[in-house]
Every structure is written in structure tokens, then in C-alpha cells.
């Protein structure tokens, strides 16, 4: 579980709760370290030539997406979120992609070639 | 009159109101930056070869700023965890560090990066003049290697008056390394470390210039996108910092005493916004600084 | 059966009644002390909060009488905010309509001075607008651009979505207020600022924006620039800045609506028991939330183009007035169009869906039977919401898209007509077999049906890019969309105003003058817009101030009637329509204080808002309502009354009857 559990108003349960959350603190630090490492990685990889410009862009975007995934899943607790939030985000993602993709198609399929 | 589910969760959704609200807001922000990024994509794809520059931004500084923002994301979630654990002093410390990181990020951008750009000069040459300035461009060398041509000469402009005075017929530029030594294979691709303009002076006649300005938003589609996207992102960073400051002030201590879970929720919501801002930067950094 | 006809009656209000019937009886809320929502909210348990201190004030949790300022101007109460939006929206609607009435003079009598008021208007709007009472082309363009902008973003969206939504939705779902009352207030204030900026833009040098409500680049980037203009306080720049405020307002509102509908439904108010109006507002909120931001991005970019000389939308090699423009180039005007219409199309569904919701409520109520096909209505409204995001380029058929992508957009555009037809058909079928009573709301609601039908059906030719090749930018398009918004949405909004007026004020509007408002409006709407289809098919071009062969042709040759200028009767009908709104305006304001007083549920409706007092106090319900049944339980067999409200528990006798197989679809 990636969320610290909801705090109980009962003070006697607090010690156990604090102990549970301590685990999460460690996880946050580790993810933070990973993100920094991947930042260094993406900078390093940007000086490696993967052939075409498209390939360079793809590599950079894959690394960026991985980092974004970590932030979203762990820091934003998305991996343990409720269904409703997922639904909202799935719709938004779909529409962002539609905006990109359909515009791209309209842009690069003109009637004159 | 109290609105239900501001702190406790509604049974069927499992969420409290502000959490629903912030994710809805973030969904709309996804669309906002989606629109901006799509502009970036189309402007870049449509750019003529050589007209979309590389290596004009300071990568070490950008990397450092990225690290600062990532660190602030870590500290804000630690601040929230501290609140959930009812460790108020620890919360204040982590929140304070977060605010500091945000302020540093903005300061680096506004006091160093942007002004550095405003002081840098670039002149796009007319197509017919490219051959004349081959000593500064090295296009033959690039063509042999299958690399896109250089169409711009950049550096530090010595005679600033030339920008506005029609009587001055040429620009005197302390050339950037890539224009001072254009056939050097080491300079085919941008370097990690930022190298300032060299001592070598290049003189360019205004008649050969298509367009010449300092590196302002008006300079090119690249800088238009760069300043607009980082500017809007910076506004979001500023907004986040202001909210964090509010959550750090004594008025929040009062809320903590009255209803600590409510404060924890507010910090979580503000933190979600902050992570999103970090997320956007994770994309902005490679797209502008590295690629 | 109660008759809703009331003649014109003069009542001398007695002071006591006047005090009691002040529009917002917020003094009543001091009686509402026991707040039963506490049973639903664990956080208010004593363990997690200190004991309630009677002198301790949370925001809104105030037992004292609020001053005028806090009660009416900076209120966080959804009902007050809804009325603020409503009054503002109506005023802007009237203003935008007046702009159009001015335009109609130019179209009917081109180049002629407007008598009596022409000179005064020329002085009012400044030099360059109407010198000697004759309209300049620039001013005509300003009127056109601002008519569109104001009607859509300052008129209909605030009225249909924000006003009705804010007032009605929390009541219909059984909530005490919106989820985020302060955000709600901020949303109105942002809207107000945006509206003021838009109005101010008329009075800066050069006048208001002139590039159409669509602000196509590069024209919009280079417009209103030069020596005669201020670098910032010019029409187009102010339009862009004002728009940012309006978008902010809509986004905040959308977040509020969605969170409220998800989180604050009363106990027993399941999704499939929601009134159709709430579903419509829910989908509308999603459209605003997700479609507006790309336009906001585009507006920021156009502002950069105008203020910082960037080239987001400026192509390379642009020449204006014989001189090359000094920008970097590399931009694309098409980019603006894509980002604009990405909002632009969902926007039109924002304009219609709340109206459909209102009509649904009123049809069910006045036919005394449930809406037919509730599930298909809900399904259709969700499908419309989804599809509306992927049809936008049908506004761009003339931009040179290739066949494949154009075919894609044609297909999705045609598919989206299906749920619209389903909704309209369900409404028609809902009337079948009903006990129909034609009070004023019902008149407007039933008129909506064929008017929207015409509007929707005439959109179908426009969906095909081959037909659009001819019809694009003609008056056919204007007729099509005006049929949907004008005798469509606006009639639905009028219906809603007459319908929910008693809930907001405790009085009904005068029935006779309501009919005097209705019939001329209906007739005029059709006289204005029906001929426009023909004008468009004859080639009359949109947005043109004067001249052009198509314009002459359209003016003279309709049904072989040579020499008959269609623009003249259209304009006269428009002015008559303006006159027909006067009884409405007077009726509206007069009835607030002097209308016939009615009980809390004068229409004998079933939805939850009618269980609250009229007007509802702060917090709406003394005891949190519980929903036991669907929203349209009219004419239930075995009941004395022909309506059963949503909060009436289900009786044992009903359960027994419900266990029997039902011969008729309920």
C-alpha cells in the first residue's frame, strides 16, 4: 500500500500508526533518490547519439515518463487512489491524446502534397 | 452550517471533497499544459532545418533546478506525512524547506537564467548570405556529416546601439564557441558545461541579416515557447509557494490545534498541486534543455 | 386541478408581508439550528473537535445576521451566487441582443444613418463607431464579434450553467450548499471582472475586438495595433485578458459542480435517481473543465504574440499592407484554430445541455408523468459529452485537411447527432398520454422541442464537408446555430426562470404577461432565422458589413420575388423581439415584490428543491433529506395525489404493487 493509513482519532492507536507511516517516509526518500538518479541519467543519455533525432527524443521521453510515473504513483498516492480519481484522469488523458493525435493527423494530411 | 465530507470520507467514493476537487483541477491543468505542449510540438516539427536551436540553455543550471524541484517534492510529502503522524515541528521544518526550494527555483530562473538569455544575441542570416559567413557557420562541414545547417550567429553583442540605430550598419559580436570554431567536431553537438562567448569578434552586416534580436520571446519560435512555457510554469510554482506559505503561517497552527486532520488534508491537496508542477517540469527540462 | 391562470391583480403590499417576503429570507436560518448532517460526517464527532463554542465562528457558520455586503454581494451561499449570475447573465444577454439589433439596422438599410438614436450612439461608442449615425465597417465588426462573445460567454454560459446550476443543483441533490462555497464566490467574482473588461473594451481607442468571436489569427494578432491604438488597452488585447478571467471562472465553477454532485448527494440519492437536469449539468461541467484549458493556453499564446511580438500564430513571410511583418515567423494560424475549436465545439454542447435539462424537468412536471426513457437520456447525455471532444475539426473543413482526417471528423460529427435525436425523441414521447397543462414554463419548454429539432437537423448538411464547402461562412450556419441557442436554449432558460421563480422568491410571475412574452418571441424568432437558411443557400456571406454579389442575390431573389429585401423583415422582427422582452423584464422585477404568493410547491413537482421553503434558508433543509424514489414519480397508481415527492418513503402498499409484473413501462 502506498498511502499511509488514515489516522484514527484514538490516541492509543497512534503509536502503531506512527510506526506504519515511518515505512512510508523511507519509501519517499528512496523514490526521491531514484528521481535524482534518473535526472542525471537523462542528462547523460542526451549526449549519446541514438541514430536519428526521433530516437533521441523517444529515449528522453521514455525516461521522463518513468520519472513522471514515479511521482504520480508514489508522491501523489495514485497507485492507491480510488476508482473515481482514476476515471477522471483516464478521461483527461484520453482527451489530451485526442488533442495531440487528431491535430497531428489534420496537420500532416493536407489535401495538397 | 457545515459542508459534509470536508475532512472525513464519503463512504461510497472513499474520498473527501477537496481531494476530488484538486484532482479535477489537475485534470484541467493537464489539458492546459497539453495545449501548450502541443503548440511546442507543432512549432518544432514545422521549423525549417537549422531554425530550431540546440545548446542555447544552461544545462548544469537546469539540472540543478530540476534536482531542487524534485527535492521539494520529497520534502512536501514528508511534511504531509509528519502532519499525519502529528509531528508538528517536523512538519514546519519540511514545509519550510519546500518553500525555500520553490523560492530558489524561481530565483535561479528569474535572476539568472532569464536575464542571461536577455543578454545573449542572435542573428539569423538570409539564405543568400549563408555562404558568405561560412567561416562562422561551418555548413559544408555539417553537410558532409549529414547534420542540419547552422543559420544563426550567436554571441555577446558589443555594439548594443546597433539594435535600434539604423545608421549603424553592422553588428559586432563576441562569438559563441560554435561560431568561433564551427568546423570543430567537438562542437557538432552541444556540450554539457556552459561555455561563455569567446574573445573572437565576428562582424555581420545588417544587410545580410534576416532577423536579429537579443534572446527574447520574440527572437524565434523556440524562445517564444521556452519563455511562455517556463513562464507559465513559473507562475504555477509561485502560486504553490504562496499557498505553502499560508499553510506554514500561524493561521495554520491554529487549524492544527482545532482539527489537525483538516490541515493534513489541505497540505495533501497543496502537495498534489506541487507534484503536478514538478511533473510538468520533468517534461519541460528535457524538451527544452536537452533535445 | 389548480388553475395557474391568474389575472393581472394589483396588490397593495402590506409592510409585514414585504418584510417577510424579502427575496432572501436569510433571517429564517437562525431558526435552523440542529444540523442533521452531523450524522453523516464523522469529523464532527466530538472526539476530533473541541466542544462547539457558541461564539466561535467558522466561515459561514454564523448565527448572527449578516450585513448587506456579506449577504448579497460577497456571499458564499449558492443561491445568492446563482441569482447574482442570473441577473448578470440576463443583463449581458440584453446588452448582447441590443448589439445585434444595431447590426440589423446596417443589414436592412446599409449605409444609412440610424434615425433618432444614431448620433447619440455614435457619441456614446466614440469616434469611428457611427459618425453621423452611419455605421462604420469596423464598428459593425466589433458589434458582430462582441455580440457572439457576450451572448455565449457572458450571457448563456453564466445563466444556463452557473445561475441555474448554482441555484438548483444543490437543492435537487439534497445538499446544504456547494462543496466549495468560497471557490463558488471567487468564480462569480472572476466572471464579473471578465465581464467588466469586455464592456470596457468598447470604450478604448479603436473600440472593441473586431476579429469575430473566434479571433482567428493572424488577423487577431495584427488587429488593433498602430498609432491610433494603445499597446495594451485596445479591444483585442482586452478581449483576450477578459477571456482569461471568464475561463478561470468557468473552471472554478466546473470543479465545484462536479465535486458537489459526486460528494454531496443526500442519502438515497443514487446516480440513477438524479433529476435529468443534474445529469445535464454534470456533463456540462466536465465539458467546461476539460475543453477550456487548451483555449486558455492559446489565449496566452495570442497575448504573447500581441504583447511580446512572438510568432506562435504568425506564419513566416507574412505581409501586411505591403510590408513584411517584423516577427520571427515559424508559427501557424492553424494552431490557433485547432486549439480554439477544441473548446469551441464542446462549448456549443455547454450551451444546449443545461437547457435540455431544464426542459426535461418542466415537461415531466407539466405532463404529470415521468420522463420517458430516463436511462437512454442519461446514456445519451454522457455519449454527447464524450463525443463532443472529437468532432471539433468540422469547423475547419475549409482549412485543407486531407480526406482521411476529414472523413474521421465527418463520421464522429454524424454519430453525435444520434444521442441528440434520442434526447429530443424521448422528450416528445414523454408528452404522449400526459395530462398536459400549458402554463408559461410549459409553453417555452414545448416550443423548445421543434425549435431545437430544426436547429439540430439543419446541422446535418454542415456535417458533410462536401456540403460545408458551399455553406461554410454563410448565413445558413448562422441560422442553424441560432435556432439551437435562440429559440432553443434561450427559450429553455425563460422556461426555467418562470418555473423556479417561485422557489427563489415565494411568488409566481404573472401568467398573462408571460404569455404576452412568449407568443411574439416565438413568432419573431422564426421570422428572423428561417429566411436566413435561404439567404445562406443563396450565398449570403457571414460577417460582411455590406456589398458582395451573394448579399445582393440573397436579398433580392427568394422564391422568385425580385426586389424584395429579406434583411428588412428580418430586422423588423428582431426589433419587435426586443420589444417583446419588455413585458418579461417588467414582470420579472415586479413579481419579486408583488407577484402572487404561493406555497413551497406551486407546480406540484416531485424533485427535492420543492421540499425546501421558498426561498430556502442558508443550509437549505432543516433536516437532511433522504431520497426514497426516482425524480419523476407522477401519477403513481394507488396514490391520492398525482405526484409523489422524492423524499416520500415507499409505503408497504406500494411495495406489494411493485412486486406485481408491470404491464406498462414505468
mmCIF file of N, CA, C and O in Angstrom, chain C residues 66 68-77 80-81 84 185 189:
data_model
loop_
_atom_site.group_PDB
_atom_site.id
_atom_site.type_symbol
_atom_site.label_atom_id
_atom_site.label_comp_id
_atom_site.label_asym_id
_atom_site.label_seq_id
_atom_site.Cartn_x
_atom_site.Cartn_y
_atom_site.Cartn_z
ATOM 1 N N UNK C 66 -26.209 38.633 8.902
ATOM 2 C CA UNK C 66 -25.149 39.171 8.067
ATOM 3 C C UNK C 66 -25.547 40.528 7.551
ATOM 4 O O UNK C 66 -26.710 40.783 7.263
ATOM 5 N N UNK C 68 -25.602 43.727 4.797
ATOM 6 C CA UNK C 68 -25.994 43.743 3.383
ATOM 7 C C UNK C 68 -24.861 43.232 2.511
ATOM 8 O O UNK C 68 -25.053 42.454 1.597
ATOM 9 N N UNK C 69 -23.632 43.693 2.807
ATOM 10 C CA UNK C 69 -22.492 43.363 1.967
ATOM 11 C C UNK C 69 -22.253 41.850 1.948
ATOM 12 O O UNK C 69 -22.118 41.247 0.883
ATOM 13 N N UNK C 70 -22.202 41.247 3.170
ATOM 14 C CA UNK C 70 -21.927 39.806 3.252
ATOM 15 C C UNK C 70 -23.094 38.969 2.749
ATOM 16 O O UNK C 70 -22.943 37.835 2.340
ATOM 17 N N UNK C 71 -24.308 39.542 2.816
ATOM 18 C CA UNK C 71 -25.482 38.749 2.450
ATOM 19 C C UNK C 71 -25.704 38.716 0.946
ATOM 20 O O UNK C 71 -26.118 37.703 0.392
ATOM 21 N N UNK C 72 -25.476 39.860 0.299
ATOM 22 C CA UNK C 72 -25.860 39.952 -1.110
ATOM 23 C C UNK C 72 -24.699 40.115 -2.072
ATOM 24 O O UNK C 72 -24.821 39.828 -3.241
ATOM 25 N N UNK C 73 -23.580 40.646 -1.610
ATOM 26 C CA UNK C 73 -22.510 40.983 -2.551
ATOM 27 C C UNK C 73 -21.374 39.962 -2.480
ATOM 28 O O UNK C 73 -20.974 39.405 -3.484
ATOM 29 N N UNK C 74 -20.841 39.732 -1.276
ATOM 30 C CA UNK C 74 -19.768 38.739 -1.186
ATOM 31 C C UNK C 74 -20.273 37.546 -0.395
ATOM 32 O O UNK C 74 -19.710 37.150 0.607
ATOM 33 N N UNK C 75 -21.344 36.971 -0.912
ATOM 34 C CA UNK C 75 -21.941 35.831 -0.239
ATOM 35 C C UNK C 75 -21.309 34.551 -0.742
ATOM 36 O O UNK C 75 -20.867 34.465 -1.884
ATOM 37 N N UNK C 76 -21.254 33.555 0.122
ATOM 38 C CA UNK C 76 -20.815 32.235 -0.331
ATOM 39 C C UNK C 76 -22.001 31.294 -0.478
ATOM 40 O O UNK C 76 -21.806 30.118 -0.746
ATOM 41 N N UNK C 77 -23.201 31.801 -0.296
ATOM 42 C CA UNK C 77 -24.384 30.937 -0.398
ATOM 43 C C UNK C 77 -24.701 30.679 -1.872
ATOM 44 O O UNK C 77 -24.815 31.616 -2.665
ATOM 45 N N UNK C 80 -27.543 32.740 -3.469
ATOM 46 C CA UNK C 80 -27.231 34.145 -3.755
ATOM 47 C C UNK C 80 -26.334 34.228 -4.982
ATOM 48 O O UNK C 80 -26.560 35.046 -5.879
ATOM 49 N N UNK C 81 -25.329 33.369 -5.020
ATOM 50 C CA UNK C 81 -24.414 33.376 -6.157
ATOM 51 C C UNK C 81 -25.168 33.036 -7.429
ATOM 52 O O UNK C 81 -24.950 33.645 -8.483
ATOM 53 N N UNK C 84 -26.966 36.094 -8.435
ATOM 54 C CA UNK C 84 -26.009 37.068 -8.970
ATOM 55 C C UNK C 84 -25.675 36.742 -10.421
ATOM 56 O O UNK C 84 -25.701 37.602 -11.305
ATOM 57 N N UNK C 185 -17.822 31.664 -4.753
ATOM 58 C CA UNK C 185 -17.850 33.121 -4.748
ATOM 59 C C UNK C 185 -16.742 33.676 -5.643
ATOM 60 O O UNK C 185 -16.962 34.610 -6.418
ATOM 61 N N UNK C 189 -16.851 36.227 -8.910
ATOM 62 C CA UNK C 189 -16.090 37.469 -8.970
ATOM 63 C C UNK C 189 -15.180 37.511 -10.198
ATOM 64 O O UNK C 189 -15.035 38.542 -10.846
#
